[in-house]
Short mmCIF file of C-alpha atoms and ligand atoms in Angstrom, two decimals:
data_model
loop_
_atom_site.label_atom_id
_atom_site.label_comp_id
_atom_site.label_asym_id
_atom_site.label_seq_id
_atom_site.Cartn_x
_atom_site.Cartn_y
_atom_site.Cartn_z
CA MET A 1 -29.59 0.42 -8.62
CA LYS A 2 -26.39 -1.48 -7.96
CA PHE A 3 -22.69 -0.82 -8.48
CA HIS A 4 -19.64 -3.05 -8.60
CA ILE A 5 -16.01 -1.93 -8.10
CA ILE A 6 -12.88 -3.63 -9.43
CA THR A 7 -9.64 -2.38 -7.90
CA TYR A 8 -6.05 -2.56 -9.17
CA GLY A 9 -2.95 -0.92 -7.75
CA CYS A 10 -1.79 0.20 -4.34
CA GLN A 11 -3.36 0.73 -0.91
CA MET A 12 -4.33 4.27 -1.86
CA ASN A 13 -6.49 2.84 -4.63
CA VAL A 14 -8.06 0.37 -2.21
CA TYR A 15 -8.97 3.33 -0.01
CA ASP A 16 -10.24 5.39 -2.93
CA SER A 17 -12.49 2.53 -4.01
CA ARG A 18 -14.07 2.52 -0.54
CA MET A 19 -14.47 6.28 -0.78
CA VAL A 20 -16.25 5.95 -4.13
CA ALA A 21 -18.41 3.14 -2.72
CA SER A 22 -19.46 5.39 0.16
CA LEU A 23 -20.39 8.15 -2.28
CA PHE A 24 -22.54 5.80 -4.36
CA GLU A 25 -24.16 4.48 -1.19
CA MET A 26 -25.01 8.02 -0.15
CA ASP A 27 -26.75 8.35 -3.46
CA GLY A 28 -28.84 5.33 -2.59
CA LEU A 29 -27.03 2.66 -4.60
CA GLU A 30 -26.15 -0.77 -3.31
CA GLU A 31 -22.81 -2.51 -3.78
CA THR A 32 -22.74 -5.95 -5.40
CA ASP A 33 -19.99 -8.57 -5.70
CA ASN A 34 -21.35 -9.68 -9.02
CA PRO A 35 -20.58 -7.52 -12.08
CA GLU A 36 -23.52 -9.09 -13.90
CA ASP A 37 -25.92 -7.64 -11.36
CA ALA A 38 -24.50 -4.14 -11.59
CA ASP A 39 -25.93 -1.09 -13.32
CA ILE A 40 -22.64 0.73 -12.87
CA ILE A 41 -19.20 -0.87 -12.96
CA ILE A 42 -16.20 1.09 -11.74
CA VAL A 43 -12.67 -0.01 -12.63
CA ASN A 44 -10.03 1.63 -10.42
CA THR A 45 -6.74 1.47 -12.29
CA CYS A 46 -2.97 1.68 -11.75
CA SER A 47 -0.25 3.02 -14.08
CA VAL A 48 2.89 2.22 -12.14
CA ARG A 49 4.10 -0.43 -14.59
CA GLU A 50 3.02 -1.37 -18.09
CA HIS A 51 1.81 -4.72 -16.82
CA ALA A 52 -0.61 -3.01 -14.39
CA GLU A 53 -2.12 -1.01 -17.22
CA ARG A 54 -2.37 -4.04 -19.46
CA ARG A 55 -4.32 -5.95 -16.83
CA ALA A 56 -6.83 -3.15 -16.35
CA LEU A 57 -7.23 -2.64 -20.10
CA GLY A 58 -7.79 -6.38 -20.48
CA ARG A 59 -10.48 -6.29 -17.82
CA ILE A 60 -12.20 -3.29 -19.41
CA SER A 61 -12.19 -5.05 -22.74
CA SER A 62 -13.65 -8.24 -21.25
CA LEU A 63 -16.48 -6.16 -19.75
CA GLN A 64 -17.59 -5.14 -23.25
CA LYS A 65 -19.63 -8.32 -23.58
CA LEU A 66 -21.75 -7.30 -20.57
CA ARG A 67 -22.03 -3.82 -22.01
CA ARG A 68 -23.39 -5.18 -25.28
CA GLU A 69 -25.91 -7.37 -23.47
CA LYS A 70 -27.03 -4.54 -21.22
CA PRO A 71 -26.83 -1.21 -23.08
CA GLU A 72 -27.84 0.84 -20.01
CA LEU A 73 -24.78 -0.40 -18.11
CA VAL A 74 -22.41 2.45 -17.22
CA LEU A 75 -18.67 1.75 -17.17
CA VAL A 76 -16.55 4.20 -15.19
CA VAL A 77 -12.75 4.17 -15.20
CA ILE A 78 -11.07 5.89 -12.26
CA GLY A 79 -7.54 5.80 -10.83
CA CYS A 80 -4.12 6.58 -12.19
CA MET A 81 -4.61 5.19 -15.70
CA ALA A 82 -7.76 7.30 -16.10
CA GLU A 83 -5.60 10.30 -15.27
CA ARG A 84 -2.85 9.28 -17.67
CA LEU A 85 -4.90 8.12 -20.66
CA GLY A 86 -8.39 9.54 -20.08
CA ASP A 87 -10.76 8.93 -22.97
CA LYS A 88 -8.00 7.24 -24.95
CA ILE A 89 -9.15 4.18 -23.00
CA PRO A 90 -11.60 2.40 -25.25
CA GLY A 91 -14.93 1.05 -24.11
CA ALA A 92 -15.89 3.20 -21.12
CA ASP A 93 -18.40 5.98 -20.44
CA PHE A 94 -16.72 8.10 -17.76
CA PHE A 95 -13.09 8.73 -16.85
CA ILE A 96 -11.89 10.43 -13.74
CA GLY A 97 -8.33 10.48 -12.41
CA PRO A 98 -7.07 11.16 -8.88
CA ARG A 99 -6.23 14.79 -9.61
CA LYS A 100 -9.93 15.46 -10.05
CA TYR A 101 -11.28 13.42 -7.15
CA ASP A 102 -12.55 16.58 -5.46
CA ARG A 103 -15.20 16.54 -8.20
CA LEU A 104 -16.22 12.93 -7.55
CA PRO A 105 -19.52 13.68 -5.78
CA GLU A 106 -20.61 15.93 -8.62
CA ILE A 107 -19.56 13.43 -11.26
CA ILE A 108 -21.10 10.50 -9.42
CA LYS A 109 -24.32 12.46 -9.25
CA LYS A 110 -24.17 12.94 -12.98
CA ILE A 111 -23.64 9.21 -13.35
CA VAL A 112 -26.44 8.25 -11.02
CA LYS A 113 -28.67 11.20 -11.92
CA GLY A 114 -29.78 11.02 -8.33
CA LYS A 115 -30.85 13.84 -6.08
CA CYS A 116 -29.09 12.98 -2.81
CA GLN A 117 -27.22 15.90 -1.26
CA ILE A 118 -23.51 15.52 -0.62
CA SER A 119 -21.86 18.37 1.19
CA ASN A 120 -18.48 19.94 0.62
CA PHE A 121 -16.44 16.98 -0.47
CA GLN A 122 -12.97 18.39 -0.82
CA PHE A 123 -9.94 16.30 -0.10
CA PRO A 124 -7.77 17.06 1.73
CA LYS A 125 -9.64 19.99 3.27
CA GLU A 126 -12.52 17.81 4.21
CA CYS A 127 -12.97 14.19 3.49
CA ILE A 128 -16.70 13.58 3.51
CA PRO A 129 -17.87 10.91 3.66
CA TYR A 130 -15.30 8.81 5.42
CA PRO A 131 -15.27 5.42 3.74
CA ASN A 132 -17.19 2.92 5.78
CA PRO A 133 -14.93 0.09 7.01
CA ASP A 134 -17.87 -2.33 6.65
CA GLY A 135 -17.05 -4.31 9.74
CA GLY A 136 -13.42 -4.88 8.72
CA VAL A 137 -10.74 -5.14 11.39
CA THR A 138 -8.14 -3.23 9.37
CA ALA A 139 -8.48 0.02 7.47
CA PHE A 140 -6.41 2.51 5.51
CA LEU A 141 -6.28 6.19 6.37
CA PRO A 142 -4.58 8.59 3.95
CA VAL A 143 -2.64 11.38 5.64
CA MET A 144 -1.11 12.68 2.42
CA ARG A 145 -2.05 12.72 -1.22
CA GLY A 146 0.25 13.01 -4.22
CA CYS A 147 4.03 13.12 -4.37
CA ASN A 148 6.71 15.73 -5.16
CA ASN A 149 9.69 13.42 -5.30
CA PHE A 150 9.76 12.70 -9.01
CA CYS A 151 11.98 9.63 -8.74
CA SER A 152 13.10 9.44 -12.35
CA TYR A 153 11.26 6.16 -13.14
CA CYS A 154 7.97 6.94 -11.47
CA ILE A 155 4.62 8.01 -12.95
CA VAL A 156 2.91 8.62 -9.59
CA PRO A 157 3.68 12.37 -9.23
CA TYR A 158 2.21 12.93 -12.70
CA VAL A 159 -0.99 11.01 -12.14
CA ARG A 160 -1.56 11.83 -8.48
CA GLY A 161 -0.37 15.43 -8.46
CA ASN A 162 1.52 17.44 -5.85
CA ALA A 163 2.01 16.31 -2.29
CA VAL A 164 -0.68 17.67 0.00
CA SER A 165 -0.73 16.85 3.72
CA ARG A 166 -4.07 16.46 5.37
CA ASN A 167 -5.25 18.47 8.34
CA PRO A 168 -4.57 16.49 11.57
CA ASP A 169 -8.06 17.32 12.87
CA ASP A 170 -9.56 15.68 9.84
CA ILE A 171 -7.24 12.68 10.24
CA LEU A 172 -8.30 12.33 13.88
CA GLY A 173 -11.92 12.66 12.85
CA GLU A 174 -11.58 9.73 10.49
CA LEU A 175 -9.59 7.77 13.07
CA ARG A 176 -12.42 8.17 15.61
CA TYR A 177 -14.97 7.23 12.97
CA LEU A 178 -13.04 4.00 12.29
CA ARG A 179 -12.51 3.31 15.99
CA GLU A 180 -16.23 3.64 16.69
CA ARG A 181 -16.90 1.08 13.96
CA GLY A 182 -14.65 -1.51 15.55
CA VAL A 183 -11.51 -1.11 13.42
CA LYS A 184 -8.49 -2.41 15.32
CA GLU A 185 -5.64 -1.65 12.96
CA ILE A 186 -5.12 1.47 10.87
CA THR A 187 -2.47 1.92 8.20
CA LEU A 188 -1.66 5.56 7.54
CA LEU A 189 -1.08 6.13 3.85
CA GLY A 190 1.08 8.48 1.83
CA GLN A 191 3.36 7.98 -1.17
CA SER A 192 6.15 9.36 0.95
CA VAL A 193 4.39 9.39 4.27
CA ASN A 194 7.31 10.45 6.47
CA GLU A 195 7.43 13.68 4.47
CA TYR A 196 4.07 14.66 6.01
CA ASN A 197 3.98 18.25 7.12
CA PHE A 198 1.00 20.31 8.12
CA GLY A 199 1.94 23.72 9.51
CA GLU A 200 4.15 22.95 12.49
CA ILE A 201 3.21 19.29 12.57
CA SER A 202 5.76 16.83 11.22
CA PHE A 203 5.15 13.11 10.71
CA PRO A 204 6.69 12.02 14.05
CA GLU A 205 4.48 14.62 15.76
CA LEU A 206 1.44 13.31 13.89
CA LEU A 207 2.24 9.79 15.12
CA ARG A 208 2.36 11.08 18.69
CA ILE A 209 -0.98 12.87 18.29
CA ILE A 210 -2.56 9.77 16.77
CA ASP A 211 -1.09 7.54 19.48
CA ARG A 212 -3.00 9.50 22.13
CA GLU A 213 -6.26 8.75 20.33
CA ALA A 214 -5.51 5.22 19.20
CA LEU A 215 -6.79 3.55 22.41
CA GLY A 216 -5.99 -0.05 21.63
CA ILE A 217 -5.74 0.36 17.88
CA ARG A 218 -2.57 -0.74 16.13
CA ILE A 219 -1.04 1.91 13.87
CA ARG A 220 1.11 1.23 10.80
CA PHE A 221 2.23 3.57 8.04
CA LEU A 222 3.27 3.34 4.39
CA THR A 223 5.49 4.24 2.47
CA SER A 224 8.55 5.81 4.08
CA HIS A 225 11.19 7.42 1.89
CA PRO A 226 14.81 7.00 3.07
CA ALA A 227 15.57 10.66 2.28
CA TYR A 228 13.03 11.77 4.90
CA MET A 229 14.08 9.45 7.72
CA SER A 230 14.98 11.08 11.02
CA ASP A 231 15.95 10.13 14.55
CA ASP A 232 12.78 11.89 15.68
CA LEU A 233 10.69 9.44 13.61
CA ILE A 234 12.58 6.48 15.07
CA ASP A 235 11.97 7.86 18.57
CA ALA A 236 8.27 8.31 17.82
CA ILE A 237 7.93 4.69 16.65
CA ALA A 238 9.76 3.52 19.76
CA GLU A 239 7.73 5.72 22.15
CA CYS A 240 4.22 5.26 20.78
CA ASP A 241 2.65 2.04 22.07
CA SER A 242 0.14 1.89 19.25
CA VAL A 243 2.74 2.19 16.49
CA CYS A 244 3.82 -1.26 15.33
CA GLU A 245 7.45 -2.37 15.06
CA ASN A 246 7.36 -2.42 11.33
CA ILE A 247 8.61 -0.09 8.59
CA HIS A 248 8.40 -0.21 4.80
CA LEU A 249 11.46 1.56 3.44
CA PRO A 250 12.06 1.02 -0.30
CA ILE A 251 15.74 0.78 -1.19
CA GLN A 252 15.18 0.27 -4.97
CA SER A 253 18.83 -0.54 -5.75
CA GLY A 254 22.13 -1.41 -4.09
CA SER A 255 24.18 0.69 -6.50
CA ASP A 256 24.94 4.34 -5.73
CA ARG A 257 25.26 5.10 -9.42
CA ILE A 258 21.78 3.71 -10.15
CA LEU A 259 20.26 5.39 -7.08
CA LYS A 260 21.60 8.68 -8.42
CA LEU A 261 20.06 8.08 -11.84
CA MET A 262 16.81 7.19 -10.06
CA GLU A 263 17.05 10.54 -8.24
CA ARG A 264 16.39 8.89 -4.92
CA ARG A 265 18.61 11.31 -2.94
CA TYR A 266 20.32 8.78 -0.66
CA THR A 267 23.26 6.43 -0.97
CA VAL A 268 23.49 2.78 0.00
CA ASP A 269 25.53 3.87 3.01
CA GLY A 270 22.88 6.41 3.96
CA TYR A 271 20.25 3.69 3.76
CA ARG A 272 22.38 1.35 5.86
CA HIS A 273 22.73 4.05 8.50
CA TRP A 274 18.93 4.22 9.00
CA ILE A 275 18.58 0.46 9.12
CA GLN A 276 21.18 0.30 11.86
CA ARG A 277 19.48 3.10 13.84
CA LEU A 278 16.07 1.47 13.48
CA ARG A 279 17.28 -1.94 14.59
CA LYS A 280 19.19 -0.52 17.52
CA ARG A 281 16.35 1.60 18.88
CA ILE A 282 13.36 -0.66 18.10
CA LYS A 283 13.82 -4.24 19.23
CA GLY A 284 12.59 -6.80 16.73
CA ILE A 285 11.48 -4.25 14.12
CA ALA A 286 10.43 -5.81 10.81
CA LEU A 287 11.90 -4.17 7.72
CA THR A 288 10.27 -4.45 4.34
CA THR A 289 11.30 -2.87 1.07
CA ASP A 290 10.79 -2.42 -2.67
CA ILE A 291 13.55 -3.34 -5.13
CA MET A 292 13.76 -2.79 -8.86
CA VAL A 293 16.00 -4.58 -11.33
CA GLY A 294 16.95 -3.64 -14.88
CA PHE A 295 16.90 0.13 -14.53
CA PRO A 296 18.51 1.75 -17.62
CA THR A 297 22.30 1.12 -17.74
CA GLU A 298 22.20 -1.34 -14.79
CA THR A 299 25.20 -3.66 -15.25
CA GLU A 300 25.65 -7.16 -13.87
CA GLU A 301 27.99 -5.59 -11.35
CA ASN A 302 25.38 -3.04 -10.24
CA PHE A 303 22.82 -5.81 -9.89
CA GLU A 304 25.24 -7.80 -7.74
CA GLU A 305 25.52 -4.75 -5.48
CA THR A 306 21.76 -5.05 -5.01
CA LEU A 307 22.11 -8.74 -4.11
CA LYS A 308 24.87 -7.80 -1.69
CA ILE A 309 22.79 -5.26 0.25
CA VAL A 310 19.83 -7.65 0.28
CA ARG A 311 22.07 -10.31 1.84
CA GLU A 312 23.43 -7.81 4.31
CA VAL A 313 20.20 -6.17 5.47
CA ARG A 314 18.08 -9.34 5.48
CA PHE A 315 14.69 -7.74 4.86
CA ASP A 316 11.67 -9.46 6.34
CA PHE A 317 9.92 -9.10 3.01
CA ALA A 318 10.40 -7.33 -0.32
CA TYR A 319 8.28 -6.39 -3.30
CA MET A 320 10.49 -6.93 -6.35
CA PHE A 321 9.94 -5.54 -9.82
CA MET A 322 11.45 -5.32 -13.30
CA TYR A 323 11.90 -1.75 -14.48
CA SER A 324 9.08 -0.70 -16.78
CA GLU A 325 9.50 2.43 -18.86
CA ARG A 326 6.78 5.03 -18.25
CA LYS A 327 6.34 7.69 -20.92
CA GLY A 328 6.76 11.22 -19.64
CA THR A 329 9.13 10.31 -16.79
CA LYS A 330 12.79 11.36 -16.87
CA ALA A 331 14.02 7.79 -17.02
CA ALA A 332 12.09 7.31 -20.26
CA LEU A 333 14.69 9.57 -21.84
CA PHE A 334 17.38 7.00 -21.02
CA PRO A 335 17.66 3.99 -23.31
CA ASP A 336 15.74 1.04 -21.81
CA ASP A 337 18.87 -0.96 -22.54
CA VAL A 338 18.72 -3.95 -20.21
CA LEU A 339 17.33 -6.77 -22.34
CA LEU A 340 14.05 -8.29 -21.19
CA GLY A 341 15.69 -11.70 -20.78
CA VAL A 342 18.37 -10.17 -18.56
CA LYS A 343 15.79 -8.30 -16.49
CA LYS A 344 13.85 -11.52 -16.00
CA GLU A 345 16.92 -13.47 -15.03
CA ARG A 346 17.99 -10.81 -12.50
CA LEU A 347 14.50 -10.68 -11.03
CA GLU A 348 14.47 -14.45 -10.62
CA ARG A 349 17.85 -14.47 -8.88
CA LEU A 350 16.75 -11.66 -6.57
CA ILE A 351 13.45 -13.34 -5.74
CA GLU A 352 15.19 -16.61 -4.97
CA LEU A 353 17.59 -14.91 -2.59
CA GLN A 354 14.97 -12.77 -0.86
CA ASN A 355 12.40 -15.55 -0.55
CA GLY A 356 14.95 -17.68 1.27
CA ILE A 357 15.58 -14.81 3.66
CA THR A 358 11.84 -14.19 4.12
CA ARG A 359 11.37 -17.85 5.00
CA GLU A 360 14.21 -17.76 7.53
CA LYS A 361 12.88 -14.54 9.03
CA ASN A 362 9.45 -16.07 9.47
CA GLU A 363 10.97 -19.16 11.07
CA GLU A 364 12.20 -16.86 13.84
CA LEU A 365 8.59 -16.89 15.06
CA LEU A 366 8.90 -20.57 15.99
CA GLY A 367 8.66 -21.31 19.69
CA ARG A 368 7.75 -17.73 20.57
CA GLU A 369 4.69 -16.38 22.27
CA ILE A 370 3.32 -13.43 20.33
CA GLU A 371 0.32 -11.09 20.28
CA ILE A 372 -1.89 -11.68 17.25
CA LEU A 373 -4.76 -9.52 16.10
CA ILE A 374 -7.31 -11.83 14.47
CA GLU A 375 -8.32 -10.39 11.10
CA ARG A 376 -10.42 -13.09 9.45
CA LYS A 377 -10.99 -16.82 9.01
CA SER A 378 -8.57 -18.69 6.78
CA ARG A 379 -10.15 -19.83 3.55
CA ARG A 380 -8.73 -23.33 3.62
CA ASP A 381 -9.69 -24.62 7.04
CA ASN A 382 -11.82 -21.81 8.43
CA LEU A 383 -9.38 -21.17 11.29
CA PRO A 384 -8.82 -17.65 12.67
CA ILE A 385 -5.90 -15.91 11.03
CA GLY A 386 -4.19 -12.70 12.05
CA LYS A 387 -0.95 -10.78 12.22
CA THR A 388 1.81 -10.06 14.65
CA ARG A 389 2.72 -6.43 15.33
CA THR A 390 5.57 -6.97 12.87
CA GLY A 391 3.04 -7.82 10.16
CA LYS A 392 3.56 -11.59 9.95
CA GLU A 393 0.61 -13.90 9.36
CA VAL A 394 -0.22 -16.55 11.92
CA ILE A 395 -3.04 -19.10 11.83
CA VAL A 396 -4.52 -19.69 15.27
CA LYS A 397 -5.72 -23.21 16.08
CA MET A 398 -8.55 -22.05 18.25
CA GLN A 399 -12.00 -21.90 16.69
CA ASN A 400 -13.41 -19.47 19.20
CA ALA A 401 -10.84 -16.70 18.72
CA LYS A 402 -12.99 -13.91 17.32
CA THR A 403 -12.23 -11.56 14.50
CA GLY A 404 -10.98 -8.27 15.99
CA GLU A 405 -9.66 -9.95 19.13
CA TYR A 406 -6.08 -9.85 20.38
CA VAL A 407 -4.79 -13.25 21.43
CA ASN A 408 -1.42 -14.41 22.71
CA VAL A 409 -0.27 -17.25 20.56
CA TYR A 410 2.48 -19.80 20.90
CA VAL A 411 3.86 -20.48 17.42
CA GLU A 412 4.54 -24.20 17.04
CA SER A 413 5.06 -24.65 13.31
CA ILE A 414 5.38 -22.84 10.00
CA SER A 415 3.57 -23.72 6.81
CA GLY A 416 5.02 -21.94 3.80
CA TRP A 417 5.49 -18.46 5.20
CA THR A 418 2.62 -18.59 7.65
CA GLY A 419 3.06 -19.38 11.32
CA ILE A 420 0.69 -21.82 13.00
CA GLY A 421 0.05 -21.44 16.66
CA ARG A 422 -2.20 -22.13 19.56
CA THR A 423 -3.18 -19.92 22.41
CA HIS A 424 -1.48 -21.94 25.12
CA LYS A 425 1.86 -23.58 25.27
CA ARG A 426 1.25 -27.31 25.29
CA GLU A 427 2.81 -29.27 28.12
CA LYS A 428 5.06 -32.09 27.00
N1 SAH B 501 5.43 5.84 -3.02
C1 SAH B 501 5.92 4.55 -2.86
C2 SAH B 501 5.38 3.58 -3.85
C3 SAH B 501 5.61 3.85 -5.27
S1 SAH B 501 5.12 2.61 -6.38
C4 SAH B 501 7.40 4.65 -2.82
O1 SAH B 501 7.96 5.70 -2.97
O2 SAH B 501 8.03 3.64 -2.61
C5 SAH B 501 5.71 1.12 -5.59
C6 SAH B 501 6.97 0.58 -6.13
O3 SAH B 501 6.84 0.31 -7.50
C7 SAH B 501 8.17 1.50 -6.04
O4 SAH B 501 8.76 1.51 -4.79
C8 SAH B 501 9.08 0.91 -7.09
O5 SAH B 501 9.89 -0.10 -6.56
C9 SAH B 501 8.12 0.33 -8.09
N2 SAH B 501 8.06 1.13 -9.31
C10 SAH B 501 7.68 2.41 -9.45
N3 SAH B 501 7.79 2.80 -10.74
C11 SAH B 501 8.26 1.73 -11.43
C12 SAH B 501 8.60 1.50 -12.79
N4 SAH B 501 8.50 2.45 -13.70
N5 SAH B 501 9.04 0.26 -13.14
C13 SAH B 501 9.14 -0.71 -12.21
N6 SAH B 501 8.85 -0.54 -10.93
C14 SAH B 501 8.41 0.67 -10.53
FE1 SF4 B 502 7.16 7.50 -7.00
FE2 SF4 B 502 9.34 8.27 -5.73
FE3 SF4 B 502 7.02 9.44 -5.17
FE4 SF4 B 502 7.43 6.94 -4.45
S1 SF4 B 502 8.58 8.73 -3.71
S2 SF4 B 502 5.63 7.74 -5.43
S3 SF4 B 502 8.70 6.13 -6.08
S4 SF4 B 502 8.13 9.55 -7.11
FE1 F3S B 503 -0.55 2.57 -9.10
FE2 F3S B 503 -1.46 4.98 -8.81
FE3 F3S B 503 -0.94 3.51 -6.70
S1 F3S B 503 0.00 4.35 -10.29
S2 F3S B 503 0.73 2.26 -7.38
S3 F3S B 503 -2.46 3.09 -8.19
S4 F3S B 503 -0.65 5.68 -6.88
#
């Protein structure tokens, strides 16, 4: 029997899909890239914005044709939308949301009707099996599940449940498992990862523990919440060789009034403070962020405050979104009063500004010699492609640079946002 997985949403969903794949494989099933070959199709969904849900619903509906042609086909919907809507989703056989993932092995068994034994799967107490990285150079490793922050716009705490930090021993176990399988870069995951706390162990402490075991592996982490920043965390990033000079710190808005309505628990000045500390202590650190436009009551003036902080901070990269009302959140009680046309126009202006900055930031790579970890071959010309420690993509003009290898590259040009380099500086 074969299964096929379609994944929407964030890094946590990407990880969860690998976890589900490992469970099916333990039950003797084989993964296939082709939905038409599959006996079981799993759609892993996201609820963060209406658009994300619409895409997944569209996909589920387009799979109905296959279902009609092959009545024994089983369609399973997992992820945040399965939690939020459950069997209100038309056209599927099983629904299971993240709050019930500790029951996945049991449910998968029901789906497969197999006999294979799976022991004690209980996240976060035990995470068995660890998802197989399948020869990949990079992998995700969740250190926390769920979120308690209840930012007023956000559905995640409702669909993912309370924040639970994972036992460091279990985290190290998975880290070793990945290391033994040749993974060279691990991104630690948590909705508010710097809030991690297990007994006496804080997030900076966890980074130090992981650093001792990393042995040549690059470590990144996502997503940090400005309200949980600390000098100790900045010190840990600076001290730990494995931890990359790179932080994702969503600002959301440049207006204190809007930040308050979002219940983000920091001010623009507070945010600025951490940016200054980070840049001072960690040379060349790359800063990325998330920004939302069109939150209820956002005025043109408030939006311009967002543009102002974007100009001031000069993020290396930003994910930018239009506010999307999510039923059940506190912000859904506010009138969604910024007209769609206005939201669109603000988003366009923001993207134009930030993309210019991103381009300029990437141009700073020019003429520099930088360590690149080769991740894969580029699709267009089959050249090795990898990332700097700061997370920027560079194509390496050297056919024999192997995936998983670290190479020192001299960046000689930029195409779009991607650097192009060779391993040795060319003599004039
Ligand atoms: N835990 C992370 C990621 C949350 S979802 C964090 O705290 O940043 C990723 C991003 O989606 C958020 O940072 C936010 O910018 C955006 N987002 C969340 N809910 C949204 C909504 N209702 N409408 C539009 N964007 C939203
Ligand atoms: Fe959502 Fe806020 Fe939690 Fe991030 S920190 S997942 S934005 S509630
Ligand atoms: Fe989406 Fe759930 Fe992630 S709502 S962003 S898949 S936590």
